[in-house]
Amino acid sequence: MTIQKKLFKVTGELHKDQLEFKVSAWKLLIETNRYYEIKPLTGTAVKRLYKEKLNAATTETQYYANGALVVSAFCMEEYIEEIQQRIIDQLESKIDIYMHELTLNRKAIEGVSEHLRKEHVSSVSST
């Protein structure tokens, strides 16, 4: 009797004020020294997952837009809760980075805006 080995994809989707986790089972097709070949239980798409990527949370969102960020990871069933915490940590880190970048952008805008106001005031007062 062969036991079908499963991996799980854990996805954390943050959209504005909602954080939702989705967990989906993937069937292990082939295991080599370097990678797993897996496919979702429903569907036909086969994915190659390199072993060093197992339990590693990766950001799927390329650009922050409409208040959405997505981070996911593949893991064994016993690591699902740990991976969910890693996903939360990565989302918090991403938000911190974006907040810092936005603060810098705000300072740049305020600097230019202040400079333009001073120029406007001096041009109005000289006429």
PDB file of C-alpha atoms in Angstrom:
ATOM      1  CA  MET A   1       0.000   0.000   0.000  1.00  0.00           C
ATOM      2  CA  THR A   2       1.443   3.384  -1.001  1.00  0.00           C
ATOM      3  CA  ILE A   3       0.623   6.478   0.968  1.00  0.00           C
ATOM      4  CA  GLN A   4       0.034   9.557  -1.121  1.00  0.00           C
ATOM      5  CA  LYS A   5       2.246  12.329   0.206  1.00  0.00           C
ATOM      6  CA  LYS A   6       0.741  15.810   0.234  1.00  0.00           C
ATOM      7  CA  LEU A   7       2.186  19.261   0.413  1.00  0.00           C
ATOM      8  CA  PHE A   8       0.099  22.274   1.273  1.00  0.00           C
ATOM      9  CA  LYS A   9       0.107  25.738  -0.233  1.00  0.00           C
ATOM     10  CA  VAL A  10      -0.646  28.357   2.412  1.00  0.00           C
ATOM     11  CA  THR A  11      -1.600  31.760   1.032  1.00  0.00           C
ATOM     12  CA  GLY A  12      -2.115  34.901   3.059  1.00  0.00           C
ATOM     13  CA  GLU A  13      -4.167  37.512   1.219  1.00  0.00           C
ATOM     14  CA  LEU A  14      -4.248  40.953   2.795  1.00  0.00           C
ATOM     15  CA  HIS A  15      -6.783  43.293   1.251  1.00  0.00           C
ATOM     16  CA  LYS A  16      -7.304  46.617   2.994  1.00  0.00           C
ATOM     17  CA  ASP A  17      -8.591  45.615   6.443  1.00  0.00           C
ATOM     18  CA  GLN A  18      -9.004  41.856   5.856  1.00  0.00           C
ATOM     19  CA  LEU A  19      -6.378  39.113   6.199  1.00  0.00           C
ATOM     20  CA  GLU A  20      -7.500  35.756   4.870  1.00  0.00           C
ATOM     21  CA  PHE A  21      -5.574  32.495   4.770  1.00  0.00           C
ATOM     22  CA  LYS A  22      -6.219  29.846   2.153  1.00  0.00           C
ATOM     23  CA  VAL A  23      -4.780  26.352   2.498  1.00  0.00           C
ATOM     24  CA  SER A  24      -4.871  23.991  -0.446  1.00  0.00           C
ATOM     25  CA  ALA A  25      -3.537  20.445  -0.696  1.00  0.00           C
ATOM     26  CA  TRP A  26      -1.155  19.484  -3.492  1.00  0.00           C
ATOM     27  CA  LYS A  27      -0.371  15.893  -4.469  1.00  0.00           C
ATOM     28  CA  LEU A  28       3.272  14.854  -4.663  1.00  0.00           C
ATOM     29  CA  LEU A  29       3.959  13.259  -8.036  1.00  0.00           C
ATOM     30  CA  ILE A  30       7.751  12.918  -8.069  1.00  0.00           C
ATOM     31  CA  GLU A  31      10.448  13.579  -5.491  1.00  0.00           C
ATOM     32  CA  THR A  32      14.086  13.955  -6.537  1.00  0.00           C
ATOM     33  CA  ASN A  33      17.151  15.090  -4.602  1.00  0.00           C
ATOM     34  CA  ARG A  34      16.540  18.696  -5.710  1.00  0.00           C
ATOM     35  CA  TYR A  35      12.819  19.185  -6.202  1.00  0.00           C
ATOM     36  CA  TYR A  36       9.255  17.956  -5.882  1.00  0.00           C
ATOM     37  CA  GLU A  37       6.845  17.748  -8.778  1.00  0.00           C
ATOM     38  CA  ILE A  38       3.413  18.546  -7.436  1.00  0.00           C
ATOM     39  CA  LYS A  39      -0.059  19.295  -8.694  1.00  0.00           C
ATOM     40  CA  PRO A  40      -3.203  20.583  -7.007  1.00  0.00           C
ATOM     41  CA  LEU A  41      -5.740  17.965  -5.996  1.00  0.00           C
ATOM     42  CA  THR A  42      -8.179  19.636  -8.372  1.00  0.00           C
ATOM     43  CA  GLY A  43      -6.554  20.636 -11.611  1.00  0.00           C
ATOM     44  CA  THR A  44      -3.940  19.463 -14.026  1.00  0.00           C
ATOM     45  CA  ALA A  45      -1.161  22.055 -13.745  1.00  0.00           C
ATOM     46  CA  VAL A  46       2.104  20.482 -12.601  1.00  0.00           C
ATOM     47  CA  LYS A  47       4.569  22.621 -10.648  1.00  0.00           C
ATOM     48  CA  ARG A  48       8.217  21.993  -9.847  1.00  0.00           C
ATOM     49  CA  LEU A  49       9.002  23.058  -6.287  1.00  0.00           C
ATOM     50  CA  TYR A  50      12.686  23.148  -5.401  1.00  0.00           C
ATOM     51  CA  LYS A  51      13.342  21.692  -1.968  1.00  0.00           C
ATOM     52  CA  GLU A  52      15.019  24.860  -0.670  1.00  0.00           C
ATOM     53  CA  LYS A  53      11.744  26.710  -1.371  1.00  0.00           C
ATOM     54  CA  LEU A  54       9.736  24.419   0.909  1.00  0.00           C
ATOM     55  CA  ASN A  55       8.648  26.352   4.029  1.00  0.00           C
ATOM     56  CA  ALA A  56       9.835  29.624   2.466  1.00  0.00           C
ATOM     57  CA  ALA A  57       7.260  32.399   2.280  1.00  0.00           C
ATOM     58  CA  THR A  58       7.414  34.392  -0.947  1.00  0.00           C
ATOM     59  CA  THR A  59       5.615  37.562  -1.911  1.00  0.00           C
ATOM     60  CA  GLU A  60       3.356  37.038  -4.904  1.00  0.00           C
ATOM     61  CA  THR A  61       2.310  40.677  -5.215  1.00  0.00           C
ATOM     62  CA  GLN A  62       4.638  42.470  -7.612  1.00  0.00           C
ATOM     63  CA  TYR A  63       3.240  45.939  -6.955  1.00  0.00           C
ATOM     64  CA  TYR A  64       1.179  47.243  -4.084  1.00  0.00           C
ATOM     65  CA  ALA A  65      -2.149  48.353  -5.534  1.00  0.00           C
ATOM     66  CA  ASN A  66      -5.705  48.640  -4.243  1.00  0.00           C
ATOM     67  CA  GLY A  67      -4.604  47.755  -0.718  1.00  0.00           C
ATOM     68  CA  ALA A  68      -3.703  44.154  -1.620  1.00  0.00           C
ATOM     69  CA  LEU A  69      -0.674  42.038  -0.703  1.00  0.00           C
ATOM     70  CA  VAL A  70      -0.326  38.270  -1.177  1.00  0.00           C
ATOM     71  CA  VAL A  71       2.318  35.994   0.345  1.00  0.00           C
ATOM     72  CA  SER A  72       2.378  32.202   0.016  1.00  0.00           C
ATOM     73  CA  ALA A  73       4.464  29.156   0.864  1.00  0.00           C
ATOM     74  CA  PHE A  74       4.430  25.405   0.372  1.00  0.00           C
ATOM     75  CA  CYS A  75       4.883  23.208   3.425  1.00  0.00           C
ATOM     76  CA  MET A  76       4.089  19.877   5.028  1.00  0.00           C
ATOM     77  CA  GLU A  77       0.846  19.719   7.002  1.00  0.00           C
ATOM     78  CA  GLU A  78       2.542  19.934  10.398  1.00  0.00           C
ATOM     79  CA  TYR A  79       4.057  23.342   9.487  1.00  0.00           C
ATOM     80  CA  ILE A  80       0.880  25.141   8.396  1.00  0.00           C
ATOM     81  CA  GLU A  81       0.515  27.225  11.583  1.00  0.00           C
ATOM     82  CA  GLU A  82       4.208  28.142  11.594  1.00  0.00           C
ATOM     83  CA  ILE A  83       3.990  29.188   7.943  1.00  0.00           C
ATOM     84  CA  GLN A  84       0.933  31.332   8.665  1.00  0.00           C
ATOM     85  CA  GLN A  85       2.973  33.211  11.283  1.00  0.00           C
ATOM     86  CA  ARG A  86       5.869  33.606   8.818  1.00  0.00           C
ATOM     87  CA  ILE A  87       3.427  35.004   6.274  1.00  0.00           C
ATOM     88  CA  ILE A  88       2.124  37.509   8.840  1.00  0.00           C
ATOM     89  CA  ASP A  89       5.724  38.507   9.668  1.00  0.00           C
ATOM     90  CA  GLN A  90       6.541  38.978   5.983  1.00  0.00           C
ATOM     91  CA  LEU A  91       3.383  41.030   5.393  1.00  0.00           C
ATOM     92  CA  GLU A  92       4.257  43.263   8.362  1.00  0.00           C
ATOM     93  CA  SER A  93       7.776  43.712   7.018  1.00  0.00           C
ATOM     94  CA  LYS A  94       6.452  44.621   3.562  1.00  0.00           C
ATOM     95  CA  ILE A  95       4.059  47.152   5.084  1.00  0.00           C
ATOM     96  CA  ASP A  96       6.901  48.697   7.116  1.00  0.00           C
ATOM     97  CA  ILE A  97       9.003  49.050   3.962  1.00  0.00           C
ATOM     98  CA  TYR A  98       6.110  50.639   2.045  1.00  0.00           C
ATOM     99  CA  MET A  99       5.349  53.010   4.938  1.00  0.00           C
ATOM    100  CA  HIS A 100       8.998  54.122   5.057  1.00  0.00           C
ATOM    101  CA  GLU A 101       9.070  54.688   1.294  1.00  0.00           C
ATOM    102  CA  LEU A 102       5.808  56.636   1.461  1.00  0.00           C
ATOM    103  CA  THR A 103       7.196  58.799   4.269  1.00  0.00           C
ATOM    104  CA  LEU A 104      10.209  59.622   2.107  1.00  0.00           C
ATOM    105  CA  ASN A 105       7.911  60.434  -0.822  1.00  0.00           C
ATOM    106  CA  ARG A 106       5.807  62.705   1.385  1.00  0.00           C
ATOM    107  CA  LYS A 107       8.937  64.566   2.552  1.00  0.00           C
ATOM    108  CA  ALA A 108      10.030  65.046  -1.060  1.00  0.00           C
ATOM    109  CA  ILE A 109       6.615  66.420  -2.023  1.00  0.00           C
ATOM    110  CA  GLU A 110       6.516  68.723   1.001  1.00  0.00           C
ATOM    111  CA  GLY A 111      10.023  70.001   0.172  1.00  0.00           C
ATOM    112  CA  VAL A 112       9.125  70.804  -3.425  1.00  0.00           C
ATOM    113  CA  SER A 113       5.768  72.245  -2.413  1.00  0.00           C
ATOM    114  CA  GLU A 114       7.421  74.538   0.153  1.00  0.00           C
ATOM    115  CA  HIS A 115       9.994  75.643  -2.420  1.00  0.00           C
ATOM    116  CA  LEU A 116       7.228  76.438  -4.944  1.00  0.00           C
ATOM    117  CA  ARG A 117       5.287  78.433  -2.329  1.00  0.00           C
ATOM    118  CA  LYS A 118       8.372  80.489  -1.501  1.00  0.00           C
ATOM    119  CA  GLU A 119       9.009  81.164  -5.195  1.00  0.00           C
ATOM    120  CA  HIS A 120       5.383  82.164  -5.687  1.00  0.00           C
ATOM    121  CA  VAL A 121       5.427  84.493  -2.675  1.00  0.00           C
ATOM    122  CA  SER A 122       8.675  86.132  -3.791  1.00  0.00           C
ATOM    123  CA  SER A 123       7.445  86.574  -7.374  1.00  0.00           C
ATOM    124  CA  VAL A 124       4.148  88.076  -6.185  1.00  0.00           C
ATOM    125  CA  SER A 125       5.879  90.440  -3.747  1.00  0.00           C
ATOM    126  CA  SER A 126       8.383  91.623  -6.382  1.00  0.00           C
ATOM    127  CA  THR A 127       5.645  92.665  -8.788  1.00  0.00           C
TER     128      THR A 127
END
